[in-house]
Short mmCIF file of N, CA and C in Angstrom, two decimals:
data_model
loop_
_atom_site.label_atom_id
_atom_site.label_comp_id
_atom_site.label_asym_id
_atom_site.label_seq_id
_atom_site.Cartn_x
_atom_site.Cartn_y
_atom_site.Cartn_z
N HIS H 1 0.66 -5.41 26.60
CA HIS H 1 1.55 -6.03 25.64
C HIS H 1 1.01 -5.53 24.28
N VAL H 2 1.95 -4.90 23.58
CA VAL H 2 1.75 -4.45 22.19
C VAL H 2 1.82 -5.55 21.14
N GLN H 3 0.86 -5.54 20.36
CA GLN H 3 0.68 -6.61 19.33
C GLN H 3 0.28 -5.92 17.93
N LEU H 4 1.04 -6.30 16.79
CA LEU H 4 0.72 -5.95 15.49
C LEU H 4 0.56 -7.19 14.72
N VAL H 5 -0.64 -7.42 14.00
CA VAL H 5 -0.87 -8.63 13.33
C VAL H 5 -1.20 -8.23 11.96
N GLU H 6 -0.38 -8.74 11.01
CA GLU H 6 -0.63 -8.52 9.49
C GLU H 6 -1.42 -9.59 8.97
N SER H 7 -2.13 -9.27 7.82
CA SER H 7 -2.81 -10.23 7.09
C SER H 7 -2.95 -9.74 5.63
N GLY H 8 -3.26 -10.62 4.75
CA GLY H 8 -3.60 -10.21 3.45
C GLY H 8 -2.57 -10.58 2.34
N GLY H 9 -1.45 -11.10 2.78
CA GLY H 9 -0.48 -11.58 1.78
C GLY H 9 -0.87 -12.76 0.94
N GLY H 10 0.03 -13.06 -0.01
CA GLY H 10 -0.28 -14.20 -0.89
C GLY H 10 0.40 -13.94 -2.22
N SER H 11 -0.08 -14.83 -3.20
CA SER H 11 0.53 -14.71 -4.54
C SER H 11 -0.49 -14.06 -5.43
N VAL H 12 0.23 -13.26 -6.32
CA VAL H 12 -0.63 -12.44 -7.30
C VAL H 12 0.18 -12.28 -8.63
N GLN H 13 -0.39 -12.16 -9.62
CA GLN H 13 0.17 -12.00 -11.02
C GLN H 13 0.63 -10.49 -11.12
N PRO H 14 1.69 -10.38 -12.03
CA PRO H 14 2.11 -9.01 -12.29
C PRO H 14 0.91 -8.21 -12.83
N GLY H 15 0.90 -6.94 -12.28
CA GLY H 15 -0.20 -6.00 -12.63
C GLY H 15 -1.35 -6.12 -11.81
N GLY H 16 -1.46 -7.14 -10.93
CA GLY H 16 -2.48 -7.35 -10.01
C GLY H 16 -2.47 -6.45 -8.76
N SER H 17 -3.38 -6.60 -7.89
CA SER H 17 -3.55 -5.79 -6.66
C SER H 17 -3.66 -6.68 -5.46
N GLN H 18 -3.30 -6.11 -4.35
CA GLN H 18 -3.29 -6.88 -2.96
C GLN H 18 -3.45 -5.76 -1.98
N LYS H 19 -4.26 -6.08 -0.89
CA LYS H 19 -4.30 -5.28 0.20
C LYS H 19 -3.88 -5.89 1.48
N LEU H 20 -2.96 -5.26 2.08
CA LEU H 20 -2.51 -5.77 3.48
C LEU H 20 -3.11 -5.00 4.53
N SER H 21 -3.35 -5.69 5.63
CA SER H 21 -3.86 -5.09 6.86
C SER H 21 -2.92 -5.21 8.05
N CYS H 22 -2.94 -4.38 8.95
CA CYS H 22 -2.19 -4.45 10.19
C CYS H 22 -3.07 -3.96 11.35
N ALA H 23 -3.57 -4.93 12.18
CA ALA H 23 -4.30 -4.59 13.42
C ALA H 23 -3.45 -4.43 14.67
N ALA H 24 -3.57 -3.25 15.24
CA ALA H 24 -2.85 -3.00 16.34
C ALA H 24 -3.55 -3.11 17.69
N SER H 25 -3.01 -3.50 18.76
CA SER H 25 -3.59 -3.60 19.94
C SER H 25 -2.53 -3.49 21.14
N GLY H 26 -3.02 -3.08 22.34
CA GLY H 26 -2.16 -3.08 23.49
C GLY H 26 -1.59 -1.77 23.76
N TYR H 27 -1.95 -0.64 23.08
CA TYR H 27 -1.34 0.54 23.40
C TYR H 27 -2.16 1.63 22.79
N PHE H 28 -1.88 2.96 23.18
CA PHE H 28 -2.54 4.00 22.66
C PHE H 28 -2.24 4.26 21.05
N TYR H 29 -3.23 3.88 20.20
CA TYR H 29 -3.02 3.91 18.80
C TYR H 29 -2.90 5.13 18.18
N THR H 30 -3.80 6.04 18.39
CA THR H 30 -3.88 7.34 17.60
C THR H 30 -2.65 8.27 17.76
N SER H 31 -2.38 9.06 16.82
CA SER H 31 -1.23 9.99 16.86
C SER H 31 0.05 9.46 16.96
N ILE H 32 0.32 8.37 16.33
CA ILE H 32 1.59 7.75 16.31
C ILE H 32 1.97 7.50 14.87
N CYS H 33 3.21 7.08 14.65
CA CYS H 33 3.77 6.73 13.43
C CYS H 33 3.63 5.26 13.14
N MET H 34 3.10 4.85 11.96
CA MET H 34 3.08 3.41 11.66
C MET H 34 3.57 3.26 10.24
N GLY H 35 4.30 2.21 10.01
CA GLY H 35 4.85 2.05 8.73
C GLY H 35 4.73 0.56 8.25
N TRP H 36 4.92 0.42 6.87
CA TRP H 36 5.08 -0.83 6.30
C TRP H 36 6.52 -0.96 5.66
N PHE H 37 7.19 -1.99 6.02
CA PHE H 37 8.52 -2.24 5.51
C PHE H 37 8.47 -3.58 4.67
N ARG H 38 9.55 -3.83 3.90
CA ARG H 38 9.59 -5.08 3.24
C ARG H 38 10.92 -5.51 3.13
N GLN H 39 11.15 -6.84 3.01
CA GLN H 39 12.44 -7.53 2.99
C GLN H 39 12.42 -8.66 1.97
N ALA H 40 13.16 -8.47 0.85
CA ALA H 40 13.28 -9.52 -0.12
C ALA H 40 14.46 -10.39 0.23
N THR H 41 14.45 -11.58 -0.23
CA THR H 41 15.49 -12.55 0.08
C THR H 41 16.85 -11.93 -0.34
N GLY H 42 17.78 -12.00 0.69
CA GLY H 42 19.15 -11.51 0.40
C GLY H 42 19.24 -9.94 0.50
N LYS H 43 18.17 -9.26 0.78
CA LYS H 43 18.28 -7.80 0.78
C LYS H 43 17.93 -7.26 2.25
N GLU H 44 18.26 -6.01 2.38
CA GLU H 44 17.94 -5.38 3.71
C GLU H 44 16.50 -4.99 3.78
N ARG H 45 15.96 -4.90 5.00
CA ARG H 45 14.68 -4.46 5.14
C ARG H 45 14.61 -2.88 4.81
N GLU H 46 13.53 -2.68 3.90
CA GLU H 46 13.41 -1.28 3.48
C GLU H 46 12.01 -0.59 3.77
N ALA H 47 12.00 0.67 3.98
CA ALA H 47 10.69 1.21 4.30
C ALA H 47 9.80 1.39 2.87
N VAL H 48 8.69 1.00 3.02
CA VAL H 48 7.74 1.17 1.87
C VAL H 48 6.82 2.43 1.88
N ALA H 49 6.27 2.63 3.16
CA ALA H 49 5.28 3.65 3.30
C ALA H 49 5.11 3.86 4.84
N SER H 50 4.74 5.14 5.28
CA SER H 50 4.42 5.32 6.58
C SER H 50 3.32 6.34 6.67
N ILE H 51 2.64 6.34 7.78
CA ILE H 51 1.45 7.22 8.01
C ILE H 51 1.44 7.73 9.52
N TYR H 52 1.17 8.95 9.68
CA TYR H 52 0.97 9.45 10.94
C TYR H 52 -0.65 9.34 11.28
N THR H 53 -0.92 8.44 12.27
CA THR H 53 -2.26 8.02 12.39
C THR H 53 -3.16 9.20 12.96
N GLY H 54 -2.65 10.26 13.49
CA GLY H 54 -3.38 11.44 13.78
C GLY H 54 -3.95 12.12 12.70
N ALA H 55 -3.12 12.94 11.93
CA ALA H 55 -3.51 13.81 10.92
C ALA H 55 -3.69 13.08 9.55
N GLY H 56 -2.90 11.83 9.53
CA GLY H 56 -3.14 11.05 8.27
C GLY H 56 -2.08 11.31 7.19
N HIS H 57 -1.02 12.18 7.59
CA HIS H 57 0.15 12.45 6.70
C HIS H 57 0.70 11.14 6.22
N THR H 58 1.02 11.04 4.95
CA THR H 58 1.61 9.80 4.34
C THR H 58 2.94 10.01 3.67
N TYR H 59 3.76 8.91 3.67
CA TYR H 59 5.15 8.98 3.03
C TYR H 59 5.33 7.81 2.29
N TYR H 60 5.99 7.80 1.14
CA TYR H 60 6.13 6.61 0.32
C TYR H 60 7.60 6.59 -0.28
N ALA H 61 8.02 5.37 -0.51
CA ALA H 61 9.32 5.16 -1.15
C ALA H 61 9.04 5.47 -2.67
N ASP H 62 10.12 5.94 -3.33
CA ASP H 62 10.03 6.17 -4.73
C ASP H 62 9.51 5.11 -5.56
N SER H 63 9.94 3.92 -5.16
CA SER H 63 9.65 2.74 -5.92
C SER H 63 8.26 2.29 -5.97
N VAL H 64 7.45 2.84 -4.97
CA VAL H 64 6.08 2.41 -4.88
C VAL H 64 5.11 3.57 -5.04
N LYS H 65 5.64 4.75 -5.17
CA LYS H 65 4.84 5.98 -5.21
C LYS H 65 3.93 5.94 -6.49
N GLY H 66 2.61 6.12 -6.29
CA GLY H 66 1.65 6.11 -7.34
C GLY H 66 1.08 4.69 -7.54
N ARG H 67 1.62 3.75 -6.86
CA ARG H 67 1.12 2.33 -6.96
C ARG H 67 0.58 1.82 -5.62
N PHE H 68 1.16 2.20 -4.60
CA PHE H 68 0.71 1.85 -3.27
C PHE H 68 0.08 3.03 -2.47
N THR H 69 -0.92 2.62 -1.56
CA THR H 69 -1.52 3.61 -0.81
C THR H 69 -1.60 3.02 0.63
N ILE H 70 -1.09 3.87 1.54
CA ILE H 70 -1.20 3.60 2.97
C ILE H 70 -2.35 4.37 3.54
N SER H 71 -3.17 3.76 4.39
CA SER H 71 -4.29 4.39 4.99
C SER H 71 -4.54 3.84 6.32
N ARG H 72 -5.39 4.43 7.14
CA ARG H 72 -5.67 3.96 8.60
C ARG H 72 -7.15 4.11 8.78
N ASP H 73 -7.56 3.23 9.69
CA ASP H 73 -9.05 3.33 10.17
C ASP H 73 -8.79 3.35 11.78
N ASN H 74 -8.91 4.57 12.24
CA ASN H 74 -8.50 4.63 13.73
C ASN H 74 -9.58 3.98 14.55
N ALA H 75 -10.77 3.88 14.15
CA ALA H 75 -11.85 3.25 14.89
C ALA H 75 -11.56 1.72 15.08
N LYS H 76 -10.84 1.20 14.12
CA LYS H 76 -10.51 -0.28 14.18
C LYS H 76 -9.02 -0.52 14.51
N ASN H 77 -8.37 0.62 14.80
CA ASN H 77 -6.89 0.45 15.15
C ASN H 77 -6.12 -0.40 14.14
N THR H 78 -6.39 -0.07 12.79
CA THR H 78 -5.86 -0.80 11.72
C THR H 78 -5.29 0.13 10.69
N VAL H 79 -4.14 -0.37 10.11
CA VAL H 79 -3.41 0.34 9.02
C VAL H 79 -3.44 -0.55 7.78
N TYR H 80 -3.70 -0.04 6.67
CA TYR H 80 -3.72 -0.82 5.44
C TYR H 80 -2.64 -0.34 4.41
N LEU H 81 -2.34 -1.33 3.63
CA LEU H 81 -1.51 -1.02 2.47
C LEU H 81 -2.09 -1.58 1.19
N GLN H 82 -2.81 -0.80 0.41
CA GLN H 82 -3.31 -1.11 -0.88
C GLN H 82 -2.12 -1.18 -1.90
N MET H 83 -1.91 -2.21 -2.61
CA MET H 83 -0.88 -2.36 -3.55
C MET H 83 -1.47 -2.75 -4.91
N ASP H 84 -1.21 -1.79 -5.82
CA ASP H 84 -1.75 -1.92 -7.21
C ASP H 84 -0.57 -1.99 -8.15
N SER H 85 -0.90 -2.44 -9.35
CA SER H 85 0.15 -2.62 -10.47
C SER H 85 1.34 -3.26 -9.90
N LEU H 86 1.17 -4.34 -9.29
CA LEU H 86 2.27 -5.06 -8.67
C LEU H 86 3.27 -5.62 -9.62
N GLU H 87 4.58 -5.56 -9.32
CA GLU H 87 5.67 -6.02 -10.13
C GLU H 87 6.43 -7.11 -9.44
N PRO H 88 7.15 -7.98 -10.16
CA PRO H 88 7.88 -9.08 -9.62
C PRO H 88 8.82 -8.51 -8.52
N GLU H 89 9.29 -7.29 -8.73
CA GLU H 89 10.27 -6.63 -7.83
C GLU H 89 9.63 -6.31 -6.46
N ASP H 90 8.30 -6.48 -6.34
CA ASP H 90 7.56 -6.19 -5.15
C ASP H 90 7.50 -7.44 -4.24
N THR H 91 7.97 -8.53 -4.77
CA THR H 91 7.98 -9.71 -3.94
C THR H 91 8.90 -9.64 -2.77
N ALA H 92 8.26 -9.88 -1.60
CA ALA H 92 9.09 -9.65 -0.38
C ALA H 92 8.15 -10.13 0.76
N MET H 93 8.76 -10.23 2.05
CA MET H 93 8.07 -10.35 3.23
C MET H 93 7.74 -8.84 3.67
N TYR H 94 6.48 -8.65 4.00
CA TYR H 94 6.04 -7.23 4.41
C TYR H 94 5.76 -7.23 5.79
N TYR H 95 6.25 -6.17 6.39
CA TYR H 95 6.08 -6.09 7.89
C TYR H 95 5.46 -4.73 8.25
N CYS H 96 4.61 -4.76 9.28
CA CYS H 96 4.01 -3.56 9.89
C CYS H 96 4.82 -3.24 11.06
N ALA H 97 4.94 -1.95 11.23
CA ALA H 97 5.75 -1.50 12.44
C ALA H 97 5.02 -0.23 13.03
N ALA H 98 5.31 0.05 14.33
CA ALA H 98 4.70 1.06 14.97
C ALA H 98 5.80 1.71 15.89
N SER H 99 5.68 3.06 15.99
CA SER H 99 6.59 3.77 16.88
C SER H 99 5.95 4.25 18.10
N ARG H 100 6.67 4.28 19.19
CA ARG H 100 6.15 4.79 20.44
C ARG H 100 5.91 6.30 20.38
N THR H 101 6.68 6.98 19.54
CA THR H 101 6.66 8.39 19.52
C THR H 101 5.67 8.95 18.49
N SER H 102 5.26 10.22 18.49
CA SER H 102 4.36 10.79 17.52
C SER H 102 5.09 11.45 16.37
N VAL H 103 6.38 11.18 16.32
CA VAL H 103 7.14 11.73 15.09
C VAL H 103 7.11 10.76 13.91
N CYS H 104 6.74 11.26 12.72
CA CYS H 104 6.76 10.41 11.59
C CYS H 104 7.56 11.16 10.63
N THR H 105 8.77 10.74 10.31
CA THR H 105 9.62 11.41 9.26
C THR H 105 9.91 10.48 8.19
N TRP H 106 10.40 11.11 7.10
CA TRP H 106 10.73 10.27 5.84
C TRP H 106 12.08 10.92 5.26
N PRO H 107 13.03 10.09 4.99
CA PRO H 107 13.00 8.65 5.02
C PRO H 107 13.06 8.11 6.45
N CYS H 108 12.65 6.91 6.56
CA CYS H 108 12.71 6.24 7.88
C CYS H 108 13.47 4.93 7.76
N GLU H 109 13.84 4.56 8.99
CA GLU H 109 14.67 3.32 9.11
C GLU H 109 14.00 2.24 10.02
N PRO H 110 14.20 1.01 9.95
CA PRO H 110 13.69 0.13 10.96
C PRO H 110 13.91 0.55 12.40
N ALA H 111 15.09 1.18 12.62
CA ALA H 111 15.42 1.61 13.99
C ALA H 111 14.52 2.62 14.57
N ASP H 112 13.74 3.25 13.68
CA ASP H 112 12.85 4.35 14.03
C ASP H 112 11.55 3.69 14.69
N PHE H 113 11.44 2.51 14.64
CA PHE H 113 10.17 1.85 15.14
C PHE H 113 10.45 0.83 16.16
N ASP H 114 9.53 0.69 17.08
CA ASP H 114 9.62 -0.07 18.32
C ASP H 114 8.93 -1.39 18.31
N TYR H 115 7.91 -1.52 17.47
CA TYR H 115 7.07 -2.73 17.48
C TYR H 115 6.90 -3.18 16.04
N TRP H 116 6.91 -4.62 15.99
CA TRP H 116 6.77 -5.22 14.62
C TRP H 116 5.78 -6.30 14.66
N GLY H 117 5.29 -6.46 13.58
CA GLY H 117 4.44 -7.69 13.25
C GLY H 117 5.19 -8.78 12.90
N GLN H 118 4.63 -10.00 12.67
CA GLN H 118 5.26 -11.10 12.25
C GLN H 118 5.64 -11.22 10.74
N GLY H 119 4.97 -10.45 10.04
CA GLY H 119 5.22 -10.29 8.54
C GLY H 119 4.26 -11.24 7.76
N THR H 120 4.07 -10.77 6.46
CA THR H 120 3.13 -11.55 5.63
C THR H 120 3.85 -11.58 4.24
N GLN H 121 3.94 -12.75 3.58
CA GLN H 121 4.65 -12.87 2.29
C GLN H 121 3.78 -12.39 1.18
N VAL H 122 4.27 -11.62 0.36
CA VAL H 122 3.67 -11.16 -0.97
C VAL H 122 4.60 -11.71 -2.08
N THR H 123 3.96 -12.52 -2.95
CA THR H 123 4.80 -13.00 -4.13
C THR H 123 4.07 -12.62 -5.40
N VAL H 124 4.81 -11.87 -6.35
CA VAL H 124 4.33 -11.47 -7.53
C VAL H 124 4.99 -12.24 -8.67
N SER H 125 4.32 -13.17 -9.37
CA SER H 125 4.88 -13.86 -10.43
C SER H 125 3.78 -14.47 -11.40
#
């Protein structure tokens, strides 16, 4: 049973930082594509960043480039999203996702991922 569990959300002031974690279990973790998506109220789910857990290649949405950093700790089967210089526009539910394949492309869509976490709310105000 594949499981992704996010943590680290909450409220933060503009300009602040927050770090999200996504712990993966139940399948072969290394050398796959994992991503962070977000969905604001009334908007579609959008890709924020993705990482190929093998070589560590990373991809970012233009709106977060230079402010967010995706990383992984393969020993802990965990992917992180470090968010700095947060803006009110970053307010959303953030979801971790994993793909069964070893292909990590950008841009990516929710349909490219097979497994999802329950989401964690990030509020910037």
